[in-house]
Short mmCIF file of C-alpha atoms in Angstrom, two decimals:
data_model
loop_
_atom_site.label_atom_id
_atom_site.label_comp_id
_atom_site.label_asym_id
_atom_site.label_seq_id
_atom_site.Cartn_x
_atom_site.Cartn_y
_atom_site.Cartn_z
CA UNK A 1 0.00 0.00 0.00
CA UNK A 2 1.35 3.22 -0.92
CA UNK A 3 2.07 6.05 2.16
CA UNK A 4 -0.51 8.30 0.07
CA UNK A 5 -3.16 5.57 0.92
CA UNK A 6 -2.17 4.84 4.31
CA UNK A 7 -3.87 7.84 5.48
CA UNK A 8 -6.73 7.57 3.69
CA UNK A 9 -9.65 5.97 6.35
CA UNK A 10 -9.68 2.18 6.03
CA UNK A 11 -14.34 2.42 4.90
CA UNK A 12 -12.59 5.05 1.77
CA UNK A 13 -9.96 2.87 0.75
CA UNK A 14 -12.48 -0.13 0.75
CA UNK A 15 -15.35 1.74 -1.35
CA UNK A 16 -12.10 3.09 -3.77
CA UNK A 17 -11.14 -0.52 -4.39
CA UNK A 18 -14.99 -1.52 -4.95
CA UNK A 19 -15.30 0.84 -7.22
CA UNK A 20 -12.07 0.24 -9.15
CA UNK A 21 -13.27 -3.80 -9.36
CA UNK A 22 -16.39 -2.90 -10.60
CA UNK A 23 -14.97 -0.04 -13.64
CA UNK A 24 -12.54 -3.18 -14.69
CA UNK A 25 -13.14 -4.01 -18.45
CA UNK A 26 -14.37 -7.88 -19.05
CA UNK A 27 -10.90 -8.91 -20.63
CA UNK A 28 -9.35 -7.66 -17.54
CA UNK A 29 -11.75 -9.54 -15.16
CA UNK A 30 -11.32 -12.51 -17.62
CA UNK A 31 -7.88 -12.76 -16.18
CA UNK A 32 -8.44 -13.03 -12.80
CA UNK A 33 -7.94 -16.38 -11.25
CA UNK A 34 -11.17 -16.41 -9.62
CA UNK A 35 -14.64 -14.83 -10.30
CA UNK A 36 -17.17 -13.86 -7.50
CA UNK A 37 -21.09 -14.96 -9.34
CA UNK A 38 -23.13 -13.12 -6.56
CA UNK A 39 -26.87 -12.42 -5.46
CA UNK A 40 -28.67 -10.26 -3.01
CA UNK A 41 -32.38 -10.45 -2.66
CA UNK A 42 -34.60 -8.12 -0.15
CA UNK A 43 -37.35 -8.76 1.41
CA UNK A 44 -40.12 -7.54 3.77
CA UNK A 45 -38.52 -9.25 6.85
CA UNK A 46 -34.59 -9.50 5.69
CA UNK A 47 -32.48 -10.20 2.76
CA UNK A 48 -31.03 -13.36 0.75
CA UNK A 49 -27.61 -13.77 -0.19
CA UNK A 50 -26.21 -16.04 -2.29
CA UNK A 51 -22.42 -16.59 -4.25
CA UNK A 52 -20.77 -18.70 -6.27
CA UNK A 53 -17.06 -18.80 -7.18
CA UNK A 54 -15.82 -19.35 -10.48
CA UNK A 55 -12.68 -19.65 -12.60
CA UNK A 56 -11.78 -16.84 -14.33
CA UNK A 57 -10.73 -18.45 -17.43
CA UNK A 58 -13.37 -20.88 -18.43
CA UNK A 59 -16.37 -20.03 -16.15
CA UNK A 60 -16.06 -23.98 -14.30
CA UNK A 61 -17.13 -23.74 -10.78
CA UNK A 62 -14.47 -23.82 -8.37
CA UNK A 63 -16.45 -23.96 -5.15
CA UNK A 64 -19.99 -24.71 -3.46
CA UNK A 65 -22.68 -21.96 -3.54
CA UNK A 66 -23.10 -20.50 -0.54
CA UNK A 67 -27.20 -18.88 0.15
CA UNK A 68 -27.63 -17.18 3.68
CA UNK A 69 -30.84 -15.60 4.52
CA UNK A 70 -30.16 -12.64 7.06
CA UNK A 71 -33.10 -11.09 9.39
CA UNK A 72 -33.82 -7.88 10.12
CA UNK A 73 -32.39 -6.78 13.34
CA UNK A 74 -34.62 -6.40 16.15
CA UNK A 75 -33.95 -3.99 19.55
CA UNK A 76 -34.17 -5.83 22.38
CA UNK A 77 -32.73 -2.94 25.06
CA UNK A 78 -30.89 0.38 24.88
CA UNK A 79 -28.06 -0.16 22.23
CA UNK A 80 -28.88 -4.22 22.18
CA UNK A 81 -29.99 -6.07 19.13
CA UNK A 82 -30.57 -9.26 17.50
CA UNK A 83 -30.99 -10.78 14.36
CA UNK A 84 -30.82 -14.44 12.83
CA UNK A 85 -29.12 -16.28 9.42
CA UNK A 86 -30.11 -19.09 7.46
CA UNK A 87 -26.72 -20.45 5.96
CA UNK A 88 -26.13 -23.37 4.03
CA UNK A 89 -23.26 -24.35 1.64
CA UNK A 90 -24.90 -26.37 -1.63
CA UNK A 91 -21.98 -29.05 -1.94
CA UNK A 92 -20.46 -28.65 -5.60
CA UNK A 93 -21.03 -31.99 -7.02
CA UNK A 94 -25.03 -32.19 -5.86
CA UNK A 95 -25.79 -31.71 -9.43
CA UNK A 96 -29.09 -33.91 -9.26
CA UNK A 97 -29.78 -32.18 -5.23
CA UNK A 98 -33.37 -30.55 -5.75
CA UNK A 99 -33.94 -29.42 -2.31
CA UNK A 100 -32.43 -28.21 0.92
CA UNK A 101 -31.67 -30.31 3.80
CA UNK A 102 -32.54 -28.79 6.92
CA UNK A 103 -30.25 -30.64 8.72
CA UNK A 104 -27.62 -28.76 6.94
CA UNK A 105 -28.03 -25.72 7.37
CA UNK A 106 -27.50 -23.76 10.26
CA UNK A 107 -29.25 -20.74 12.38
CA UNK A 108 -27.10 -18.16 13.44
CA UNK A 109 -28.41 -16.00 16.27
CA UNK A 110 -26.43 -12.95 16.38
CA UNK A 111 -26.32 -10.04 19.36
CA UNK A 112 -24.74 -6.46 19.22
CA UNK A 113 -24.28 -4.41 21.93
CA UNK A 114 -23.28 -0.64 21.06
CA UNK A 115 -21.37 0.79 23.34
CA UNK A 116 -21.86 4.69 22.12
CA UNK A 117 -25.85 3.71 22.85
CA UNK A 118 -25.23 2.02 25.87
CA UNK A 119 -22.55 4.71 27.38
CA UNK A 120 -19.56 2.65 28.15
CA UNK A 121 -16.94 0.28 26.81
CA UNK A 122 -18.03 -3.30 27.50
CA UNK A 123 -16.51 -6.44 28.77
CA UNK A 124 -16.18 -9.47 27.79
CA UNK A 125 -19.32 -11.74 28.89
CA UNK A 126 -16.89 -14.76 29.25
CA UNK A 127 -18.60 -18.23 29.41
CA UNK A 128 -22.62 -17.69 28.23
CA UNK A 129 -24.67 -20.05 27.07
CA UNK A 130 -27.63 -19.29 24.92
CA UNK A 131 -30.99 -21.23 26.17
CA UNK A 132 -34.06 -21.96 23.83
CA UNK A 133 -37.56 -22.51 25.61
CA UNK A 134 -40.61 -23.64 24.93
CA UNK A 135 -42.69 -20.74 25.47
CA UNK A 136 -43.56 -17.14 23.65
CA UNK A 137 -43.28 -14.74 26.72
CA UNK A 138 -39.83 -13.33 27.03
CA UNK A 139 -40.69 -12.30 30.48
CA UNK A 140 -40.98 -15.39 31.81
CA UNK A 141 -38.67 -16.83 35.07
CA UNK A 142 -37.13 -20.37 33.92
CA UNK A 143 -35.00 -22.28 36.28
CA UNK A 144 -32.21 -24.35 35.90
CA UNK A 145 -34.65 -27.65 35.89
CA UNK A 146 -36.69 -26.37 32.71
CA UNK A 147 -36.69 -27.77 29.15
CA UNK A 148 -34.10 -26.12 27.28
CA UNK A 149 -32.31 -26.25 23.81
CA UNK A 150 -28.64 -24.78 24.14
CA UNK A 151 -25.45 -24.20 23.28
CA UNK A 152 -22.32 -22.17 23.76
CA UNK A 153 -21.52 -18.71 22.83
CA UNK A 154 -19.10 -16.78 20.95
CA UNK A 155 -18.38 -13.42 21.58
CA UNK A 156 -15.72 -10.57 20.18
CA UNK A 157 -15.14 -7.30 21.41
CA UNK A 158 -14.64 -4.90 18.80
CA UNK A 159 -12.30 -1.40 18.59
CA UNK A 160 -15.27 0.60 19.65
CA UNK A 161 -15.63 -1.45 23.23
CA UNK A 162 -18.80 -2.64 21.35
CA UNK A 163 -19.72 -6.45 21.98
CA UNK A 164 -20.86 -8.91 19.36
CA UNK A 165 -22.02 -12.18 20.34
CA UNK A 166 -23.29 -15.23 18.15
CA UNK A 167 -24.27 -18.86 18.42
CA UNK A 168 -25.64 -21.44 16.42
CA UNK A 169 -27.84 -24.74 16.11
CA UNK A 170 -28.90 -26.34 13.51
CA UNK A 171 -32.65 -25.67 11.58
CA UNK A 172 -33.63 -29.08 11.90
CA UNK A 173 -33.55 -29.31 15.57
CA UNK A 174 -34.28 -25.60 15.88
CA UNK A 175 -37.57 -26.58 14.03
CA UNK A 176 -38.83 -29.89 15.96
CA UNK A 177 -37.93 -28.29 19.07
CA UNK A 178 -40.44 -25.46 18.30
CA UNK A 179 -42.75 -27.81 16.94
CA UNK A 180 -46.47 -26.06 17.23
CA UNK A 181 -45.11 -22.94 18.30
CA UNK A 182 -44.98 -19.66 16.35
CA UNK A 183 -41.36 -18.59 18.14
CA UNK A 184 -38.79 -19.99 21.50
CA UNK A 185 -37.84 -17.95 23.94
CA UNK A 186 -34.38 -17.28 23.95
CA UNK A 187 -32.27 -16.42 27.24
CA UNK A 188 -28.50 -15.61 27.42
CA UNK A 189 -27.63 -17.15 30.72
CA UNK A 190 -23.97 -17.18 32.82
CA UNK A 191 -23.08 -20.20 34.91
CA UNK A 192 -23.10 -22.03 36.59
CA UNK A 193 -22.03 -20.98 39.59
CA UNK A 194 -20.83 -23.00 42.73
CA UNK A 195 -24.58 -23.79 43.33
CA UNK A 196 -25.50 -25.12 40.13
CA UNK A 197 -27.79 -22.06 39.42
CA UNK A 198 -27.52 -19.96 35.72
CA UNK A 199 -28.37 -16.71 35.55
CA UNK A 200 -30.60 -14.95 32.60
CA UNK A 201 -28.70 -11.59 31.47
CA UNK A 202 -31.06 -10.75 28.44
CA UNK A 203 -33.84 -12.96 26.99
CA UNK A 204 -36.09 -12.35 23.43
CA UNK A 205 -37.78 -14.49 21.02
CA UNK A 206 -36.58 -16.23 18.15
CA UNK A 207 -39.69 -16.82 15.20
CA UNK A 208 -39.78 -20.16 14.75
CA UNK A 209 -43.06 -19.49 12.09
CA UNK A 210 -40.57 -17.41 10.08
CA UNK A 211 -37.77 -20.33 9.43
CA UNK A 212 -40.72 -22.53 8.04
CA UNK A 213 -40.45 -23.15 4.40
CA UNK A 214 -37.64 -20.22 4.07
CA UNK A 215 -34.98 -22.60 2.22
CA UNK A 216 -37.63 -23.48 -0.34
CA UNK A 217 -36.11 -20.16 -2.01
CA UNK A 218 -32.42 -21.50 -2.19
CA UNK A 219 -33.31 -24.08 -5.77
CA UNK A 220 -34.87 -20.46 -7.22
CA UNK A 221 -31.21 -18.13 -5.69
CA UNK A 222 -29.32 -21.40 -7.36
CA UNK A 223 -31.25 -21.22 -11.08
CA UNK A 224 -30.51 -17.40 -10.96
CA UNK A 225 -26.38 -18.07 -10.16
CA UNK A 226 -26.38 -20.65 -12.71
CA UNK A 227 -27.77 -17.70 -15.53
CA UNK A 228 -25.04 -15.98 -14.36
CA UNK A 229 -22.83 -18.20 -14.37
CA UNK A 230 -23.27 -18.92 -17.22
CA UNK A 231 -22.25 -15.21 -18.15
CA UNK A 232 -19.39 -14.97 -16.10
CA UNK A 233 -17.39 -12.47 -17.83
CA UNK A 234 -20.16 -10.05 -17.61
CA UNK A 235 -22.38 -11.59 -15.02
CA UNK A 236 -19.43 -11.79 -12.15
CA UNK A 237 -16.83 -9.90 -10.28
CA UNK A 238 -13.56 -9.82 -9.17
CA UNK A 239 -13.67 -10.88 -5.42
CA UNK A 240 -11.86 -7.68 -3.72
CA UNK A 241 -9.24 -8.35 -0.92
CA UNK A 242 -8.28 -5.59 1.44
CA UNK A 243 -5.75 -5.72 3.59
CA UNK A 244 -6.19 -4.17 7.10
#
């Protein structure tokens, strides 16, 4: 990187090299090793997004498609929100696959605390656990004897002192578990501590009702990447690495 561009703000230099990619003529994309075939759909509730990598050259894919279906985020406190993803990878030689596999694909539930909103830098949670219950009122008490579908959480603390947090399941068991029920309760709960007893730090509700039937979409996404495709050279992009 040249010292010109090392003072430029790291979101300028990114949009500069976006828009340089995107002004490249077709012989020079044809070049590139690797092409990036790519989709994004909104919607009411979210958005679809779906890519493809190809070779440069000849337009043979090089890896599997990959379709994620992002929520819209939802406030659940002062500078605290959540949203949830859809992801699955179709695997590259499932030429004769027709449909999506729920046990395949996985739900992302993802939490950001703002630290500007919230006033203060914030710590990291350490060992959380994310709880799904069979019930649709956030407000409710659960102890450490209820019915619960869990697993661990990640969490990364970014430059800001902001806090992003994620964990994941898979739909399939996501969806029996919630069988009959429009949406789980979630709870982020610590623990346990020397008494066996969790603690709830934040709880919301995840819409089961909305998962239902949502990878139907994915055999359309793949029909549409497979036009394109099919048009590399003018149909698909450079992929655009930038250092930090």
């Amino acid at each position: 990187m040249s010292k010109l561009m090392q003072h430029v703000p790291r979101r300028i230099r990114v949009l500069a090299v976006a828009l340089l990619a995107a002004a490249l003529p077709a012989a020079a994309q044809a070049a590139v090793s690797s092409l990036a075939c790519g989709l994004w759909s909104e919607e009411a509730d979210g958005a679809w997004d779906a890519v493809r990598y190809v070779d440069g050259a000849t337009g043979a894919t090089e890896s599997r498609d990959t379709y994620q279906w992002t929520s819209k985020q939802v406030s659940f406190g002062t500078g605290a929100s959540f949203s949830w993803k859809l992801t699955y990878h179709w695997p590259r030689d499932a030429t004769r696959q027709k449909t999506v596999p729920e046990r395949d694909v996985v739900v992302g539930m993802e939490f950001r605390f703002n630290a500007k909103e919230i006033g203060q830098p914030l710590k990291d949670p350490g060992h959380t656990w994310i709880h799904l219950y069979r019930s649709a009122d956030p407000a409710r008490q659960f102890s450490v004897h209820s019915t619960s579908l869990t697993n661990t959480m990640d969490w990364t603390r970014l430059q800001d002192g902001s806090l992003y947090g994620r964990a994941l399941l898979s739909l399939d068991t996501v969806l029996a578990f919630g069988t009959d029920l429009d949406a789980l309760v979630w709870n982020i709960r610590r623990g346990p501590d020397p008494l066996g007893v969790t603690q709830s730090e934040f709880a919301g509700a995840l819409p089961v009702s909305a998962m239902r039937g949502k990878m139907a979409r994915v055999p359309q996404l793949r029909v549409a990447l497979d036009r394109k495709a099919a048009n590399f050279r003018s149909e698909c992009k450079a992929p655009i690495m930038v250092g930090q």
